Amino acid sequence: KFPTDKAYFIAKELLTTERTFQKDLAVITVWFQAVLSKEDVLPDSVRTLINTNYDPVYQFHQFFLKEVEQRLQQWEGRSNAHIKGDYQRVGDVMLKNIQGLKQQLTSLLQRHGEVLVELERSCRSSQRLEEACREFEQQKVCYLPLNVFLLRPLHRLLHYKLILERLCKHYPPTHQDFRDSRAALADISEMVLQLQGTMMKMENFQKLLELKKDLTGIQDLAIPGREFIRLGCLSKLSGKGLQQRMFFLFSDSLVYTSRGMTADNQFKVHGQLPLYGMTVRVSRT
């Protein structure tokens, strides 16, 4: 009979999502490099950045996953180890691995931008590489845009925080796992606070790279310092009637487009207006 305690199901969620996260890391560290290396289009600069930044994270989480799997086996009574002690907890496992996690993610965040920028620069200078990246994104193993996988370690940190918050909320202060869970939550929360600004910048840059694929007729969309703010649809009144236009607002410019008749259903850019000196007039009607 399996445990029915809520803490067990939270720990089970940690295990199942950690397995998914491990597969997501493999998309970058294993599959992406293998496919592009086979076609001989992956530059050494990109390969080196991935190896030095993502491989250590991948290896760390392989060991962490094994520890979580072992703990769940003990919790469920599928190991004789549960006879020798109380293993119905997971906060201690997370606390034990916090420092290793902090070291890996801090190092990754410091150079994560370099990976995105170098991959973007390399794709811009090599049409073969850009086509190979797009073909890789069409493969079953790459079920999300490539840049999203590059951000996965940062999003995983936020998920750890949510899991620990739920554990601490569930446990009474007298529970044997409460102290370790609370200490792990404090460390994770501090990491999130320290890295939040960098994470937001990376997510914004990733968004610019994704928009670059959707917009045709614009150069250098993903430039340092530019922020994507929002998009919206307006109708243009012309002699042909109402024509739909999609507007993309950035921190320095306003881009207006229409849906193009391309195979990828991209947006065709009709114009780009700088925000500097622009006046917004509110209609009274």
PDB file of C-alpha atoms in Angstrom:
ATOM      1  CA  LYS A   1       0.000   0.000   0.000  1.00  0.00           C
ATOM      2  CA  PHE A   2       1.422   3.375  -1.039  1.00  0.00           C
ATOM      3  CA  PRO A   3       1.588   6.359   1.345  1.00  0.00           C
ATOM      4  CA  THR A   4      -1.395   8.709   1.348  1.00  0.00           C
ATOM      5  CA  ASP A   5       0.188  11.683   3.123  1.00  0.00           C
ATOM      6  CA  LYS A   6       0.094  14.976   1.189  1.00  0.00           C
ATOM      7  CA  ALA A   7       3.842  15.387   1.675  1.00  0.00           C
ATOM      8  CA  TYR A   8       4.374  12.133  -0.227  1.00  0.00           C
ATOM      9  CA  PHE A   9       2.468  13.439  -3.249  1.00  0.00           C
ATOM     10  CA  ILE A  10       4.476  16.680  -3.163  1.00  0.00           C
ATOM     11  CA  ALA A  11       7.669  14.595  -3.103  1.00  0.00           C
ATOM     12  CA  LYS A  12       6.287  12.474  -5.937  1.00  0.00           C
ATOM     13  CA  GLU A  13       5.710  15.651  -7.952  1.00  0.00           C
ATOM     14  CA  LEU A  14       9.326  16.623  -7.304  1.00  0.00           C
ATOM     15  CA  LEU A  15      10.437  13.256  -8.673  1.00  0.00           C
ATOM     16  CA  THR A  16       8.282  13.237 -11.824  1.00  0.00           C
ATOM     17  CA  THR A  17       9.121  16.842 -12.724  1.00  0.00           C
ATOM     18  CA  GLU A  18      12.813  16.204 -12.039  1.00  0.00           C
ATOM     19  CA  ARG A  19      12.728  13.364 -14.559  1.00  0.00           C
ATOM     20  CA  THR A  20      11.142  15.682 -17.122  1.00  0.00           C
ATOM     21  CA  PHE A  21      13.714  18.361 -16.335  1.00  0.00           C
ATOM     22  CA  GLN A  22      16.513  15.827 -16.856  1.00  0.00           C
ATOM     23  CA  LYS A  23      15.128  15.023 -20.321  1.00  0.00           C
ATOM     24  CA  ASP A  24      14.895  18.743 -21.107  1.00  0.00           C
ATOM     25  CA  LEU A  25      18.549  19.223 -20.179  1.00  0.00           C
ATOM     26  CA  ALA A  26      19.428  16.297 -22.439  1.00  0.00           C
ATOM     27  CA  VAL A  27      17.831  18.141 -25.374  1.00  0.00           C
ATOM     28  CA  ILE A  28      20.639  20.718 -25.107  1.00  0.00           C
ATOM     29  CA  THR A  29      23.559  18.697 -23.763  1.00  0.00           C
ATOM     30  CA  VAL A  30      23.005  15.499 -25.776  1.00  0.00           C
ATOM     31  CA  TRP A  31      20.549  15.687 -28.686  1.00  0.00           C
ATOM     32  CA  PHE A  32      21.202  19.214 -29.972  1.00  0.00           C
ATOM     33  CA  GLN A  33      24.960  18.758 -30.025  1.00  0.00           C
ATOM     34  CA  ALA A  34      24.755  15.259 -31.505  1.00  0.00           C
ATOM     35  CA  VAL A  35      22.486  16.273 -34.397  1.00  0.00           C
ATOM     36  CA  LEU A  36      24.353  19.465 -35.304  1.00  0.00           C
ATOM     37  CA  SER A  37      27.785  17.895 -34.859  1.00  0.00           C
ATOM     38  CA  LYS A  38      26.745  15.122 -37.245  1.00  0.00           C
ATOM     39  CA  GLU A  39      25.923  17.746 -39.866  1.00  0.00           C
ATOM     40  CA  ASP A  40      29.178  19.553 -39.034  1.00  0.00           C
ATOM     41  CA  VAL A  41      27.519  22.957 -38.609  1.00  0.00           C
ATOM     42  CA  LEU A  42      27.917  23.591 -34.864  1.00  0.00           C
ATOM     43  CA  PRO A  43      30.675  26.171 -34.244  1.00  0.00           C
ATOM     44  CA  ASP A  44      33.295  25.353 -31.615  1.00  0.00           C
ATOM     45  CA  SER A  45      32.399  28.562 -29.761  1.00  0.00           C
ATOM     46  CA  VAL A  46      28.792  27.419 -29.225  1.00  0.00           C
ATOM     47  CA  ARG A  47      29.817  23.859 -28.368  1.00  0.00           C
ATOM     48  CA  THR A  48      32.321  25.106 -25.777  1.00  0.00           C
ATOM     49  CA  LEU A  49      29.778  27.411 -24.128  1.00  0.00           C
ATOM     50  CA  ILE A  50      27.226  24.597 -23.875  1.00  0.00           C
ATOM     51  CA  ASN A  51      29.788  22.118 -22.553  1.00  0.00           C
ATOM     52  CA  THR A  52      31.159  24.447 -19.894  1.00  0.00           C
ATOM     53  CA  ASN A  53      27.798  25.841 -18.763  1.00  0.00           C
ATOM     54  CA  TYR A  54      25.154  23.146 -19.259  1.00  0.00           C
ATOM     55  CA  ASP A  55      27.067  19.872 -18.902  1.00  0.00           C
ATOM     56  CA  PRO A  56      27.902  20.484 -15.198  1.00  0.00           C
ATOM     57  CA  VAL A  57      24.232  21.294 -14.518  1.00  0.00           C
ATOM     58  CA  TYR A  58      23.164  18.122 -16.344  1.00  0.00           C
ATOM     59  CA  GLN A  59      25.612  15.982 -14.361  1.00  0.00           C
ATOM     60  CA  PHE A  60      24.601  17.547 -11.039  1.00  0.00           C
ATOM     61  CA  HIS A  61      20.925  16.859 -11.654  1.00  0.00           C
ATOM     62  CA  GLN A  62      21.657  13.265 -12.654  1.00  0.00           C
ATOM     63  CA  PHE A  63      22.991  12.656  -9.125  1.00  0.00           C
ATOM     64  CA  PHE A  64      20.186  14.685  -7.546  1.00  0.00           C
ATOM     65  CA  LEU A  65      17.559  12.684  -9.449  1.00  0.00           C
ATOM     66  CA  LYS A  66      19.068   9.408  -8.203  1.00  0.00           C
ATOM     67  CA  GLU A  67      18.868  10.652  -4.609  1.00  0.00           C
ATOM     68  CA  VAL A  68      15.224  11.668  -4.989  1.00  0.00           C
ATOM     69  CA  GLU A  69      14.391   8.331  -6.648  1.00  0.00           C
ATOM     70  CA  GLN A  70      16.079   6.436  -3.822  1.00  0.00           C
ATOM     71  CA  ARG A  71      14.224   8.447  -1.186  1.00  0.00           C
ATOM     72  CA  LEU A  72      10.850   7.788  -2.822  1.00  0.00           C
ATOM     73  CA  GLN A  73      11.623   4.062  -2.987  1.00  0.00           C
ATOM     74  CA  GLN A  74      12.391   4.116   0.733  1.00  0.00           C
ATOM     75  CA  TRP A  75       9.272   6.167   1.428  1.00  0.00           C
ATOM     76  CA  GLU A  76       7.111   3.683  -0.454  1.00  0.00           C
ATOM     77  CA  GLY A  77       8.695   0.743   1.359  1.00  0.00           C
ATOM     78  CA  ARG A  78      10.300  -0.668  -1.801  1.00  0.00           C
ATOM     79  CA  SER A  79      13.684  -0.769  -0.076  1.00  0.00           C
ATOM     80  CA  ASN A  80      14.835  -2.458   3.124  1.00  0.00           C
ATOM     81  CA  ALA A  81      16.431   0.832   4.143  1.00  0.00           C
ATOM     82  CA  HIS A  82      13.116   2.127   5.491  1.00  0.00           C
ATOM     83  CA  ILE A  83      13.414  -0.371   8.349  1.00  0.00           C
ATOM     84  CA  LYS A  84      16.561   1.342   9.612  1.00  0.00           C
ATOM     85  CA  GLY A  85      15.163   4.849   9.807  1.00  0.00           C
ATOM     86  CA  ASP A  86      12.362   7.225   8.972  1.00  0.00           C
ATOM     87  CA  TYR A  87      12.640   8.217   5.315  1.00  0.00           C
ATOM     88  CA  GLN A  88       9.197   9.740   4.881  1.00  0.00           C
ATOM     89  CA  ARG A  89      10.550  13.179   4.052  1.00  0.00           C
ATOM     90  CA  VAL A  90      12.339  14.981   1.243  1.00  0.00           C
ATOM     91  CA  GLY A  91      13.296  18.390   2.664  1.00  0.00           C
ATOM     92  CA  ASP A  92      16.587  16.993   3.962  1.00  0.00           C
ATOM     93  CA  VAL A  93      17.500  15.763   0.461  1.00  0.00           C
ATOM     94  CA  MET A  94      16.847  19.202  -1.006  1.00  0.00           C
ATOM     95  CA  LEU A  95      18.746  20.994   1.763  1.00  0.00           C
ATOM     96  CA  LYS A  96      21.720  18.683   1.245  1.00  0.00           C
ATOM     97  CA  ASN A  97      21.885  19.624  -2.461  1.00  0.00           C
ATOM     98  CA  ILE A  98      21.188  23.361  -2.160  1.00  0.00           C
ATOM     99  CA  GLN A  99      24.824  24.468  -2.198  1.00  0.00           C
ATOM    100  CA  GLY A 100      25.624  22.394  -5.279  1.00  0.00           C
ATOM    101  CA  LEU A 101      22.515  23.743  -6.989  1.00  0.00           C
ATOM    102  CA  LYS A 102      23.460  27.314  -6.092  1.00  0.00           C
ATOM    103  CA  GLN A 103      26.979  26.891  -7.441  1.00  0.00           C
ATOM    104  CA  GLN A 104      25.796  25.436 -10.756  1.00  0.00           C
ATOM    105  CA  LEU A 105      22.953  27.890 -11.390  1.00  0.00           C
ATOM    106  CA  THR A 106      24.925  30.968 -10.357  1.00  0.00           C
ATOM    107  CA  SER A 107      27.705  29.984 -12.751  1.00  0.00           C
ATOM    108  CA  LEU A 108      25.176  29.273 -15.514  1.00  0.00           C
ATOM    109  CA  LEU A 109      23.346  32.570 -15.057  1.00  0.00           C
ATOM    110  CA  GLN A 110      26.566  34.534 -15.238  1.00  0.00           C
ATOM    111  CA  ARG A 111      27.244  33.164 -18.721  1.00  0.00           C
ATOM    112  CA  HIS A 112      23.775  32.172 -19.916  1.00  0.00           C
ATOM    113  CA  GLY A 113      23.480  35.379 -21.927  1.00  0.00           C
ATOM    114  CA  GLU A 114      26.698  34.509 -23.744  1.00  0.00           C
ATOM    115  CA  VAL A 115      25.187  31.219 -24.915  1.00  0.00           C
ATOM    116  CA  LEU A 116      22.091  32.927 -26.337  1.00  0.00           C
ATOM    117  CA  VAL A 117      24.073  35.756 -27.940  1.00  0.00           C
ATOM    118  CA  GLU A 118      26.705  33.456 -29.465  1.00  0.00           C
ATOM    119  CA  LEU A 119      24.102  31.065 -30.861  1.00  0.00           C
ATOM    120  CA  GLU A 120      22.164  33.995 -32.330  1.00  0.00           C
ATOM    121  CA  ARG A 121      25.333  35.536 -33.804  1.00  0.00           C
ATOM    122  CA  SER A 122      26.395  32.202 -35.296  1.00  0.00           C
ATOM    123  CA  CYS A 123      22.962  31.632 -36.854  1.00  0.00           C
ATOM    124  CA  ARG A 124      23.067  35.121 -38.340  1.00  0.00           C
ATOM    125  CA  SER A 125      26.411  34.440 -40.014  1.00  0.00           C
ATOM    126  CA  SER A 126      25.625  30.886 -41.152  1.00  0.00           C
ATOM    127  CA  GLN A 127      22.439  30.062 -43.023  1.00  0.00           C
ATOM    128  CA  ARG A 128      23.272  26.352 -42.761  1.00  0.00           C
ATOM    129  CA  LEU A 129      23.372  26.591 -38.966  1.00  0.00           C
ATOM    130  CA  GLU A 130      20.122  28.551 -38.818  1.00  0.00           C
ATOM    131  CA  GLU A 131      18.379  25.989 -41.027  1.00  0.00           C
ATOM    132  CA  ALA A 132      19.808  23.127 -38.949  1.00  0.00           C
ATOM    133  CA  CYS A 133      18.506  24.734 -35.743  1.00  0.00           C
ATOM    134  CA  ARG A 134      15.040  25.150 -37.244  1.00  0.00           C
ATOM    135  CA  GLU A 135      15.046  21.556 -38.467  1.00  0.00           C
ATOM    136  CA  PHE A 136      16.072  20.385 -34.993  1.00  0.00           C
ATOM    137  CA  GLU A 137      13.147  22.301 -33.486  1.00  0.00           C
ATOM    138  CA  GLN A 138      10.820  20.297 -35.739  1.00  0.00           C
ATOM    139  CA  GLN A 139      12.024  17.015 -34.283  1.00  0.00           C
ATOM    140  CA  LYS A 140       9.920  15.200 -31.709  1.00  0.00           C
ATOM    141  CA  VAL A 141      12.573  15.424 -29.000  1.00  0.00           C
ATOM    142  CA  CYS A 142      12.559  19.247 -29.251  1.00  0.00           C
ATOM    143  CA  TYR A 143       8.909  19.864 -28.368  1.00  0.00           C
ATOM    144  CA  LEU A 144       9.517  23.551 -27.508  1.00  0.00           C
ATOM    145  CA  PRO A 145      11.577  26.350 -29.092  1.00  0.00           C
ATOM    146  CA  LEU A 146      15.283  25.717 -28.541  1.00  0.00           C
ATOM    147  CA  ASN A 147      15.753  28.922 -26.551  1.00  0.00           C
ATOM    148  CA  VAL A 148      13.107  27.794 -24.055  1.00  0.00           C
ATOM    149  CA  PHE A 149      15.183  24.712 -23.239  1.00  0.00           C
ATOM    150  CA  LEU A 150      18.168  26.970 -22.593  1.00  0.00           C
ATOM    151  CA  LEU A 151      16.100  28.740 -19.920  1.00  0.00           C
ATOM    152  CA  ARG A 152      14.861  25.543 -18.270  1.00  0.00           C
ATOM    153  CA  PRO A 153      17.377  25.554 -15.346  1.00  0.00           C
ATOM    154  CA  LEU A 154      16.189  29.015 -14.309  1.00  0.00           C
ATOM    155  CA  HIS A 155      12.523  28.015 -14.379  1.00  0.00           C
ATOM    156  CA  ARG A 156      13.341  24.851 -12.428  1.00  0.00           C
ATOM    157  CA  LEU A 157      14.669  26.972  -9.575  1.00  0.00           C
ATOM    158  CA  LEU A 158      11.270  28.679  -9.272  1.00  0.00           C
ATOM    159  CA  HIS A 159       9.542  25.292  -9.212  1.00  0.00           C
ATOM    160  CA  TYR A 160      11.764  24.121  -6.341  1.00  0.00           C
ATOM    161  CA  LYS A 161      10.671  27.201  -4.420  1.00  0.00           C
ATOM    162  CA  LEU A 162       6.981  26.410  -4.983  1.00  0.00           C
ATOM    163  CA  ILE A 163       7.447  22.790  -3.889  1.00  0.00           C
ATOM    164  CA  LEU A 164       9.209  23.807  -0.680  1.00  0.00           C
ATOM    165  CA  GLU A 165       6.568  26.439   0.060  1.00  0.00           C
ATOM    166  CA  ARG A 166       3.870  23.773  -0.168  1.00  0.00           C
ATOM    167  CA  LEU A 167       5.836  21.412   2.070  1.00  0.00           C
ATOM    168  CA  CYS A 168       6.354  24.088   4.725  1.00  0.00           C
ATOM    169  CA  LYS A 169       2.679  25.016   4.573  1.00  0.00           C
ATOM    170  CA  HIS A 170       1.667  21.367   4.988  1.00  0.00           C
ATOM    171  CA  TYR A 171       4.038  20.419   7.810  1.00  0.00           C
ATOM    172  CA  PRO A 172       3.317  21.364  11.431  1.00  0.00           C
ATOM    173  CA  PRO A 173       6.351  22.995  13.132  1.00  0.00           C
ATOM    174  CA  THR A 174       6.907  19.784  15.105  1.00  0.00           C
ATOM    175  CA  HIS A 175       7.320  17.603  12.006  1.00  0.00           C
ATOM    176  CA  GLN A 176      10.782  16.083  11.605  1.00  0.00           C
ATOM    177  CA  ASP A 177      11.108  17.464   8.053  1.00  0.00           C
ATOM    178  CA  PHE A 178       9.863  20.972   8.809  1.00  0.00           C
ATOM    179  CA  ARG A 179      13.216  22.423   9.871  1.00  0.00           C
ATOM    180  CA  ASP A 180      15.114  21.108   6.835  1.00  0.00           C
ATOM    181  CA  SER A 181      12.330  22.150   4.454  1.00  0.00           C
ATOM    182  CA  ARG A 182      12.220  25.638   5.930  1.00  0.00           C
ATOM    183  CA  ALA A 183      16.014  25.997   5.735  1.00  0.00           C
ATOM    184  CA  ALA A 184      15.992  24.796   2.114  1.00  0.00           C
ATOM    185  CA  LEU A 185      13.184  27.232   1.291  1.00  0.00           C
ATOM    186  CA  ALA A 186      15.124  30.123   2.836  1.00  0.00           C
ATOM    187  CA  ASP A 187      18.186  29.293   0.717  1.00  0.00           C
ATOM    188  CA  ILE A 188      16.159  28.865  -2.483  1.00  0.00           C
ATOM    189  CA  SER A 189      14.239  32.102  -1.850  1.00  0.00           C
ATOM    190  CA  GLU A 190      17.520  33.967  -1.398  1.00  0.00           C
ATOM    191  CA  MET A 191      18.805  32.559  -4.690  1.00  0.00           C
ATOM    192  CA  VAL A 192      15.619  33.578  -6.518  1.00  0.00           C
ATOM    193  CA  LEU A 193      15.856  37.084  -5.067  1.00  0.00           C
ATOM    194  CA  GLN A 194      19.503  37.455  -6.082  1.00  0.00           C
ATOM    195  CA  LEU A 195      19.007  36.079  -9.588  1.00  0.00           C
ATOM    196  CA  GLN A 196      15.581  37.530 -10.371  1.00  0.00           C
ATOM    197  CA  GLY A 197      16.871  40.563 -12.267  1.00  0.00           C
ATOM    198  CA  THR A 198      19.167  38.435 -14.417  1.00  0.00           C
ATOM    199  CA  MET A 199      16.396  35.914 -15.043  1.00  0.00           C
ATOM    200  CA  MET A 200      14.050  38.648 -16.274  1.00  0.00           C
ATOM    201  CA  LYS A 201      16.706  39.955 -18.672  1.00  0.00           C
ATOM    202  CA  MET A 202      17.345  36.472 -20.035  1.00  0.00           C
ATOM    203  CA  GLU A 203      13.631  35.781 -20.502  1.00  0.00           C
ATOM    204  CA  ASN A 204      13.233  39.106 -22.312  1.00  0.00           C
ATOM    205  CA  PHE A 205      16.158  38.348 -24.627  1.00  0.00           C
ATOM    206  CA  GLN A 206      14.711  34.903 -25.314  1.00  0.00           C
ATOM    207  CA  LYS A 207      11.383  36.547 -26.185  1.00  0.00           C
ATOM    208  CA  LEU A 208      13.137  38.889 -28.634  1.00  0.00           C
ATOM    209  CA  LEU A 209      14.778  35.910 -30.319  1.00  0.00           C
ATOM    210  CA  GLU A 210      11.419  34.181 -30.694  1.00  0.00           C
ATOM    211  CA  LEU A 211       9.820  37.343 -32.119  1.00  0.00           C
ATOM    212  CA  LYS A 212      12.701  37.631 -34.581  1.00  0.00           C
ATOM    213  CA  LYS A 213      11.567  34.324 -36.106  1.00  0.00           C
ATOM    214  CA  ASP A 214       7.987  35.593 -36.419  1.00  0.00           C
ATOM    215  CA  LEU A 215       8.775  38.972 -38.025  1.00  0.00           C
ATOM    216  CA  THR A 216      10.066  39.394 -41.577  1.00  0.00           C
ATOM    217  CA  GLY A 217      11.507  42.644 -42.895  1.00  0.00           C
ATOM    218  CA  ILE A 218      13.301  43.847 -39.759  1.00  0.00           C
ATOM    219  CA  GLN A 219      16.982  43.657 -38.897  1.00  0.00           C
ATOM    220  CA  ASP A 220      18.709  43.375 -35.517  1.00  0.00           C
ATOM    221  CA  LEU A 221      15.568  42.938 -33.437  1.00  0.00           C
ATOM    222  CA  ALA A 222      17.381  41.257 -30.541  1.00  0.00           C
ATOM    223  CA  ILE A 223      19.767  43.985 -29.429  1.00  0.00           C
ATOM    224  CA  PRO A 224      21.123  44.566 -25.895  1.00  0.00           C
ATOM    225  CA  GLY A 225      18.955  46.854 -23.779  1.00  0.00           C
ATOM    226  CA  ARG A 226      15.782  46.470 -25.850  1.00  0.00           C
ATOM    227  CA  GLU A 227      12.751  45.222 -23.941  1.00  0.00           C
ATOM    228  CA  PHE A 228       9.592  43.720 -25.348  1.00  0.00           C
ATOM    229  CA  ILE A 229       6.576  45.293 -23.624  1.00  0.00           C
ATOM    230  CA  ARG A 230       3.410  44.064 -25.299  1.00  0.00           C
ATOM    231  CA  LEU A 231       1.600  43.345 -28.550  1.00  0.00           C
ATOM    232  CA  GLY A 232      -1.879  44.225 -29.715  1.00  0.00           C
ATOM    233  CA  CYS A 233      -4.158  44.283 -32.731  1.00  0.00           C
ATOM    234  CA  LEU A 234      -5.630  47.398 -34.389  1.00  0.00           C
ATOM    235  CA  SER A 235      -7.665  47.872 -37.560  1.00  0.00           C
ATOM    236  CA  LYS A 236      -6.574  50.233 -40.326  1.00  0.00           C
ATOM    237  CA  LEU A 237      -9.370  51.983 -42.238  1.00  0.00           C
ATOM    238  CA  SER A 238      -8.506  52.215 -45.941  1.00  0.00           C
ATOM    239  CA  GLY A 239     -10.186  52.259 -49.324  1.00  0.00           C
ATOM    240  CA  LYS A 240     -10.241  48.471 -49.181  1.00  0.00           C
ATOM    241  CA  GLY A 241     -12.056  48.543 -45.869  1.00  0.00           C
ATOM    242  CA  LEU A 242     -10.732  47.504 -42.468  1.00  0.00           C
ATOM    243  CA  GLN A 243      -7.317  45.872 -42.542  1.00  0.00           C
ATOM    244  CA  GLN A 244      -5.934  44.153 -39.468  1.00  0.00           C
ATOM    245  CA  ARG A 245      -2.534  45.266 -38.207  1.00  0.00           C
ATOM    246  CA  MET A 246      -0.532  43.717 -35.384  1.00  0.00           C
ATOM    247  CA  PHE A 247       1.563  46.122 -33.301  1.00  0.00           C
ATOM    248  CA  PHE A 248       4.636  45.134 -31.289  1.00  0.00           C
ATOM    249  CA  LEU A 249       5.702  47.626 -28.623  1.00  0.00           C
ATOM    250  CA  PHE A 250       9.325  47.647 -27.505  1.00  0.00           C
ATOM    251  CA  SER A 251      11.123  49.944 -25.077  1.00  0.00           C
ATOM    252  CA  ASP A 252      12.590  51.987 -27.941  1.00  0.00           C
ATOM    253  CA  SER A 253      10.248  51.496 -30.902  1.00  0.00           C
ATOM    254  CA  LEU A 254       6.793  50.547 -32.164  1.00  0.00           C
ATOM    255  CA  VAL A 255       6.614  47.994 -34.981  1.00  0.00           C
ATOM    256  CA  TYR A 256       3.441  47.501 -37.020  1.00  0.00           C
ATOM    257  CA  THR A 257       2.874  44.426 -39.148  1.00  0.00           C
ATOM    258  CA  SER A 258       0.343  42.328 -41.019  1.00  0.00           C
ATOM    259  CA  ARG A 259       0.011  38.582 -41.217  1.00  0.00           C
ATOM    260  CA  GLY A 260       2.091  37.422 -44.173  1.00  0.00           C
ATOM    261  CA  MET A 261       1.255  34.680 -46.630  1.00  0.00           C
ATOM    262  CA  THR A 262       4.331  32.612 -45.760  1.00  0.00           C
ATOM    263  CA  ALA A 263       4.539  28.915 -44.965  1.00  0.00           C
ATOM    264  CA  ASP A 264       5.488  29.784 -41.377  1.00  0.00           C
ATOM    265  CA  ASN A 265       2.597  32.269 -41.083  1.00  0.00           C
ATOM    266  CA  GLN A 266       5.019  35.057 -40.169  1.00  0.00           C
ATOM    267  CA  PHE A 267       4.233  38.753 -39.724  1.00  0.00           C
ATOM    268  CA  LYS A 268       5.357  41.160 -42.446  1.00  0.00           C
ATOM    269  CA  VAL A 269       6.782  44.396 -41.033  1.00  0.00           C
ATOM    270  CA  HIS A 270       5.285  47.547 -42.591  1.00  0.00           C
ATOM    271  CA  GLY A 271       7.099  50.082 -40.454  1.00  0.00           C
ATOM    272  CA  GLN A 272       9.134  50.774 -37.335  1.00  0.00           C
ATOM    273  CA  LEU A 273       8.594  54.003 -35.384  1.00  0.00           C
ATOM    274  CA  PRO A 274      11.118  55.204 -32.782  1.00  0.00           C
ATOM    275  CA  LEU A 275       9.554  56.086 -29.434  1.00  0.00           C
ATOM    276  CA  TYR A 276      11.999  58.916 -28.794  1.00  0.00           C
ATOM    277  CA  GLY A 277      10.142  62.144 -29.456  1.00  0.00           C
ATOM    278  CA  MET A 278       6.857  60.352 -30.127  1.00  0.00           C
ATOM    279  CA  THR A 279       3.692  62.012 -28.816  1.00  0.00           C
ATOM    280  CA  VAL A 280       0.653  59.987 -27.822  1.00  0.00           C
ATOM    281  CA  ARG A 281      -2.659  61.751 -28.363  1.00  0.00           C
ATOM    282  CA  VAL A 282      -5.727  60.386 -26.612  1.00  0.00           C
ATOM    283  CA  SER A 283      -8.870  60.449 -28.734  1.00  0.00           C
ATOM    284  CA  ARG A 284     -11.901  62.120 -27.149  1.00  0.00           C
ATOM    285  CA  THR A 285     -14.393  59.988 -29.049  1.00  0.00           C
TER     286      THR A 285
END
